[in-house]
Each structure stands twice: as C-alpha cells, then as structure tokens.
C-alpha cells in the first residue's frame, strides 16, 4: 500500500498573500485557496408561453318542461409547455356546470412555473326549446249598430302570452275596438319568444244584424 499523508498539523506557509495555504514541511505549497473566489452563474430564463387547448363550442337545448338552464359536459382543456413541469390550468367554468339561456364564454388560462401564460376560450349556447303559451278571449257576439245595422265596433280583453324567457311578442290580426261587418270573423294571435318558439290561439267575433 502506498504512502499516506495528511495536511493536518502542517505549519503555515510564510506567504504574504491572504487566503488558506497548506504546505509540506519543505514549504512547498500543496494547496492554496484564495480569500475571494470569483465565478459566474449563467441563468437561462424561460420566456416561452405554454399552449392552451380548448374544446369546440357547443349548442345545447335547455331542459324541457319550461326550464331555462342546461347542464353541459365537455372535454377538459389541456396545457402543453416546453418546461415539462406542472402547468396550472384555471377556467371560469368546469364540466358539469349549469348554464342559463343564451351564450356564455368559458375562458381558460395556462400558467407555467415561470409565470408565462396562454389563454383559450369557447362558447356554450343554451337554446330555449319551450314554446310560449298563447291565451285568447272567448268568442265575442255583438249586435250591429252602425250604417243601417251592418257593422259594429267590438272590444275584448287582449290576448296574452306566457313564456319561460319572460321575453315574448304578441301579434294579432285585429286589435280591440276594431270595426267588424256582419257575420263571423276569426281573430288570430301568435306569441313568439326571443328564441323563435311560437304558439297560436284564435277566437271568433260574431256581428249580428237587428
């Protein structure tokens, strides 16, 4: 086995420079560590954004029986990044959320450990498929009173519309206090909601001669 030695107990070297010297007995310098070490560290910053991937938008029908909402399921968005490290995915809505009628934009953010971020979004449109309900008054029977008993002004309680959207338009072929001739006239009304769903009703106006 070769000779072994240790620097323990070696006398200090007679040097004026600052630092740590380890010398052999012959005063040959074996090891020198300066008092100050200068070195450089190169840091490479990650400036590449991750990539956010969102599913396609969806159009779904609202639940039946007059409901104004729908529960919607979709494939979860994904994030990819050059760091191969965890990327935080945050979305304004999650699969299985209940949405109201109309359009809602779902927004998602992907953020990597360096703070780089990418966004994507998709739309969920809930369609109203419930028809409004049109309500017409009963048949109106009146006697002629104008122009030798051949015409009459007739009034009635206006038709009404009810709908789950609370936004419906009523249109009728005749309005209350319209003038009618002798005989039977059919008054038709239609209710149309904001989604284009319709319902109709009608009633008769009968003008009788004297």
Short mmCIF file of C-alpha atoms in Angstrom, two decimals:
data_model
loop_
_atom_site.label_atom_id
_atom_site.label_comp_id
_atom_site.label_asym_id
_atom_site.label_seq_id
_atom_site.Cartn_x
_atom_site.Cartn_y
_atom_site.Cartn_z
CA UNK A 1 0.00 0.00 0.00
CA UNK A 2 1.44 3.39 -0.95
CA UNK A 3 2.49 6.06 1.49
CA UNK A 4 -0.25 8.13 3.05
CA UNK A 5 -0.05 11.69 4.34
CA UNK A 6 -2.27 14.28 5.88
CA UNK A 7 -2.14 18.07 5.85
CA UNK A 8 -3.22 18.09 9.49
CA UNK A 9 -0.69 19.80 11.69
CA UNK A 10 1.39 21.24 8.85
CA UNK A 11 2.92 24.59 9.67
CA UNK A 12 1.61 27.70 7.96
CA UNK A 13 3.44 28.83 4.89
CA UNK A 14 5.47 32.03 5.11
CA UNK A 15 3.41 33.83 2.46
CA UNK A 16 2.14 37.39 2.47
CA UNK A 17 -0.92 36.70 0.31
CA UNK A 18 -4.24 36.30 2.06
CA UNK A 19 -6.08 33.05 1.89
CA UNK A 20 -5.57 29.50 3.02
CA UNK A 21 -2.25 27.72 2.38
CA UNK A 22 -1.48 24.07 3.09
CA UNK A 23 2.23 23.27 2.80
CA UNK A 24 4.52 20.30 3.21
CA UNK A 25 7.47 20.53 5.58
CA UNK A 26 9.66 21.62 2.76
CA UNK A 27 7.46 24.69 2.44
CA UNK A 28 6.26 23.60 -0.99
CA UNK A 29 2.70 24.80 -1.43
CA UNK A 30 0.36 21.84 -1.68
CA UNK A 31 -2.97 23.68 -1.67
CA UNK A 32 -3.93 27.32 -1.90
CA UNK A 33 -7.42 28.74 -1.57
CA UNK A 34 -7.66 32.49 -2.15
CA UNK A 35 -9.66 34.62 0.26
CA UNK A 36 -12.06 35.61 -2.54
CA UNK A 37 -13.34 33.40 -5.32
CA UNK A 38 -14.85 34.93 -8.44
CA UNK A 39 -17.13 32.82 -10.59
CA UNK A 40 -20.10 33.30 -12.93
CA UNK A 41 -23.50 31.63 -12.97
CA UNK A 42 -25.46 31.73 -16.21
CA UNK A 43 -29.24 31.66 -15.75
CA UNK A 44 -31.44 30.84 -18.74
CA UNK A 45 -34.89 32.41 -18.35
CA UNK A 46 -37.96 30.57 -19.64
CA UNK A 47 -39.83 33.07 -21.81
CA UNK A 48 -41.80 30.55 -23.87
CA UNK A 49 -45.52 30.60 -23.23
CA UNK A 50 -47.38 27.34 -22.71
CA UNK A 51 -50.06 26.39 -25.21
CA UNK A 52 -53.69 26.32 -24.11
CA UNK A 53 -56.04 23.99 -25.98
CA UNK A 54 -59.82 24.38 -25.60
CA UNK A 55 -62.63 22.19 -26.98
CA UNK A 56 -65.07 23.35 -29.62
CA UNK A 57 -68.07 25.42 -28.58
CA UNK A 58 -71.42 23.74 -28.00
CA UNK A 59 -75.07 24.49 -28.69
CA UNK A 60 -77.35 22.61 -26.32
CA UNK A 61 -81.09 22.59 -25.69
CA UNK A 62 -82.41 23.79 -22.37
CA UNK A 63 -84.06 21.20 -20.18
CA UNK A 64 -87.71 20.55 -21.02
CA UNK A 65 -90.79 21.50 -19.01
CA UNK A 66 -90.15 25.21 -19.20
CA UNK A 67 -86.67 25.18 -17.71
CA UNK A 68 -84.25 27.94 -18.62
CA UNK A 69 -81.00 26.11 -17.88
CA UNK A 70 -78.95 23.14 -19.06
CA UNK A 71 -76.12 21.13 -17.52
CA UNK A 72 -73.28 20.95 -20.06
CA UNK A 73 -70.38 18.47 -20.23
CA UNK A 74 -67.23 18.94 -22.33
CA UNK A 75 -63.71 17.55 -22.66
CA UNK A 76 -61.41 19.37 -20.25
CA UNK A 77 -59.00 21.89 -21.82
CA UNK A 78 -55.29 21.00 -21.76
CA UNK A 79 -51.95 22.79 -21.41
CA UNK A 80 -48.61 21.91 -23.02
CA UNK A 81 -45.26 23.55 -22.19
CA UNK A 82 -41.56 23.28 -23.02
CA UNK A 83 -40.57 23.03 -19.35
CA UNK A 84 -42.16 19.59 -18.92
CA UNK A 85 -43.14 20.79 -15.47
CA UNK A 86 -46.55 21.30 -13.95
CA UNK A 87 -48.67 23.91 -15.70
CA UNK A 88 -51.58 25.47 -13.83
CA UNK A 89 -54.93 25.30 -15.66
CA UNK A 90 -57.69 27.65 -14.50
CA UNK A 91 -61.12 28.02 -16.18
CA UNK A 92 -64.11 30.21 -15.41
CA UNK A 93 -66.42 27.17 -15.58
CA UNK A 94 -65.98 23.44 -15.12
CA UNK A 95 -67.61 20.49 -16.98
CA UNK A 96 -70.99 19.77 -15.46
CA UNK A 97 -71.80 23.44 -14.87
CA UNK A 98 -75.42 24.55 -15.22
CA UNK A 99 -75.79 27.35 -17.77
CA UNK A 100 -78.66 29.78 -18.32
CA UNK A 101 -80.32 30.55 -21.65
CA UNK A 102 -78.18 32.32 -24.21
CA UNK A 103 -74.44 32.46 -24.76
CA UNK A 104 -71.70 32.07 -22.15
CA UNK A 105 -67.98 32.27 -22.95
CA UNK A 106 -65.78 29.87 -20.98
CA UNK A 107 -62.23 31.25 -20.59
CA UNK A 108 -59.18 29.20 -19.59
CA UNK A 109 -55.62 30.20 -18.58
CA UNK A 110 -52.49 28.03 -18.68
CA UNK A 111 -49.63 29.35 -16.49
CA UNK A 112 -46.20 27.68 -16.23
CA UNK A 113 -43.76 27.86 -13.29
CA UNK A 114 -42.01 30.86 -14.87
CA UNK A 115 -45.25 32.84 -14.99
CA UNK A 116 -45.73 32.60 -18.75
CA UNK A 117 -49.40 32.35 -19.68
CA UNK A 118 -51.62 31.45 -22.61
CA UNK A 119 -55.40 31.72 -22.96
CA UNK A 120 -58.13 29.97 -24.89
CA UNK A 121 -61.92 30.15 -24.82
CA UNK A 122 -65.05 28.53 -26.20
CA UNK A 123 -68.77 29.35 -26.18
CA UNK A 124 -71.67 27.48 -24.63
CA UNK A 125 -75.05 28.43 -26.09
CA UNK A 126 -78.17 27.18 -24.33
CA UNK A 127 -81.14 27.19 -26.68
CA UNK A 128 -84.69 27.71 -25.46
CA UNK A 129 -86.90 24.97 -26.91
CA UNK A 130 -90.00 25.61 -24.81
CA UNK A 131 -92.88 27.19 -26.69
CA UNK A 132 -94.73 30.13 -25.16
CA UNK A 133 -98.42 29.77 -24.33
CA UNK A 134 -100.96 31.94 -26.15
CA UNK A 135 -104.25 32.74 -24.39
CA UNK A 136 -107.17 34.22 -26.33
CA UNK A 137 -110.52 35.52 -25.05
CA UNK A 138 -113.77 33.72 -25.66
CA UNK A 139 -115.96 34.23 -28.70
CA UNK A 140 -117.41 37.75 -28.93
CA UNK A 141 -121.05 38.13 -30.05
CA UNK A 142 -122.39 41.66 -30.62
CA UNK A 143 -125.24 43.36 -32.45
CA UNK A 144 -124.59 45.62 -35.40
CA UNK A 145 -125.06 49.29 -34.60
CA UNK A 146 -123.57 51.30 -37.47
CA UNK A 147 -124.58 52.13 -41.05
CA UNK A 148 -128.02 50.60 -41.12
CA UNK A 149 -127.14 47.79 -38.75
CA UNK A 150 -124.34 46.26 -40.84
CA UNK A 151 -121.24 46.96 -38.71
CA UNK A 152 -120.11 47.22 -35.11
CA UNK A 153 -117.09 48.28 -33.07
CA UNK A 154 -116.09 45.35 -30.90
CA UNK A 155 -113.84 45.37 -27.85
CA UNK A 156 -112.42 42.48 -25.81
CA UNK A 157 -109.75 41.68 -23.26
CA UNK A 158 -106.46 41.42 -25.16
CA UNK A 159 -104.86 38.05 -25.76
CA UNK A 160 -101.87 37.24 -23.54
CA UNK A 161 -98.63 35.29 -23.80
CA UNK A 162 -96.72 33.46 -21.09
CA UNK A 163 -93.20 32.11 -21.53
CA UNK A 164 -90.22 30.87 -19.55
CA UNK A 165 -87.96 33.51 -21.09
CA UNK A 166 -90.10 36.44 -19.95
CA UNK A 167 -89.44 37.99 -23.36
CA UNK A 168 -92.26 37.30 -25.80
CA UNK A 169 -94.03 39.27 -28.51
CA UNK A 170 -97.77 39.17 -29.21
CA UNK A 171 -99.20 39.82 -32.66
CA UNK A 172 -102.90 39.59 -33.66
CA UNK A 173 -104.79 40.10 -36.91
CA UNK A 174 -107.20 42.50 -35.17
CA UNK A 175 -107.00 44.74 -32.14
CA UNK A 176 -109.70 45.53 -29.53
CA UNK A 177 -112.19 48.22 -30.63
CA UNK A 178 -111.78 47.26 -34.28
CA UNK A 179 -114.76 47.57 -36.62
CA UNK A 180 -116.36 44.34 -37.89
CA UNK A 181 -119.03 43.66 -40.50
CA UNK A 182 -121.97 41.31 -40.20
CA UNK A 183 -121.19 37.63 -39.75
CA UNK A 184 -118.26 35.76 -38.24
CA UNK A 185 -114.64 36.93 -38.29
CA UNK A 186 -111.76 34.84 -36.98
CA UNK A 187 -109.19 36.76 -34.93
CA UNK A 188 -105.82 35.00 -34.84
CA UNK A 189 -102.97 35.71 -32.44
CA UNK A 190 -99.40 34.43 -32.29
CA UNK A 191 -96.89 34.54 -29.44
CA UNK A 192 -93.19 34.47 -30.37
CA UNK A 193 -90.40 34.28 -27.81
CA UNK A 194 -86.84 35.52 -28.22
CA UNK A 195 -85.67 32.09 -29.43
CA UNK A 196 -88.28 31.94 -32.20
CA UNK A 197 -90.59 29.44 -30.49
CA UNK A 198 -94.27 30.17 -31.22
CA UNK A 199 -97.77 29.37 -30.09
CA UNK A 200 -101.10 30.42 -31.61
CA UNK A 201 -104.66 30.93 -30.49
CA UNK A 202 -107.81 32.32 -32.07
CA UNK A 203 -111.38 33.35 -31.32
CA UNK A 204 -114.41 34.48 -33.30
CA UNK A 205 -116.14 37.82 -33.43
CA UNK A 206 -119.80 37.49 -34.44
CA UNK A 207 -121.73 40.59 -35.52
CA UNK A 208 -125.47 40.02 -35.69
CA UNK A 209 -127.97 42.19 -37.54
CA UNK A 210 -131.01 43.61 -35.80
#
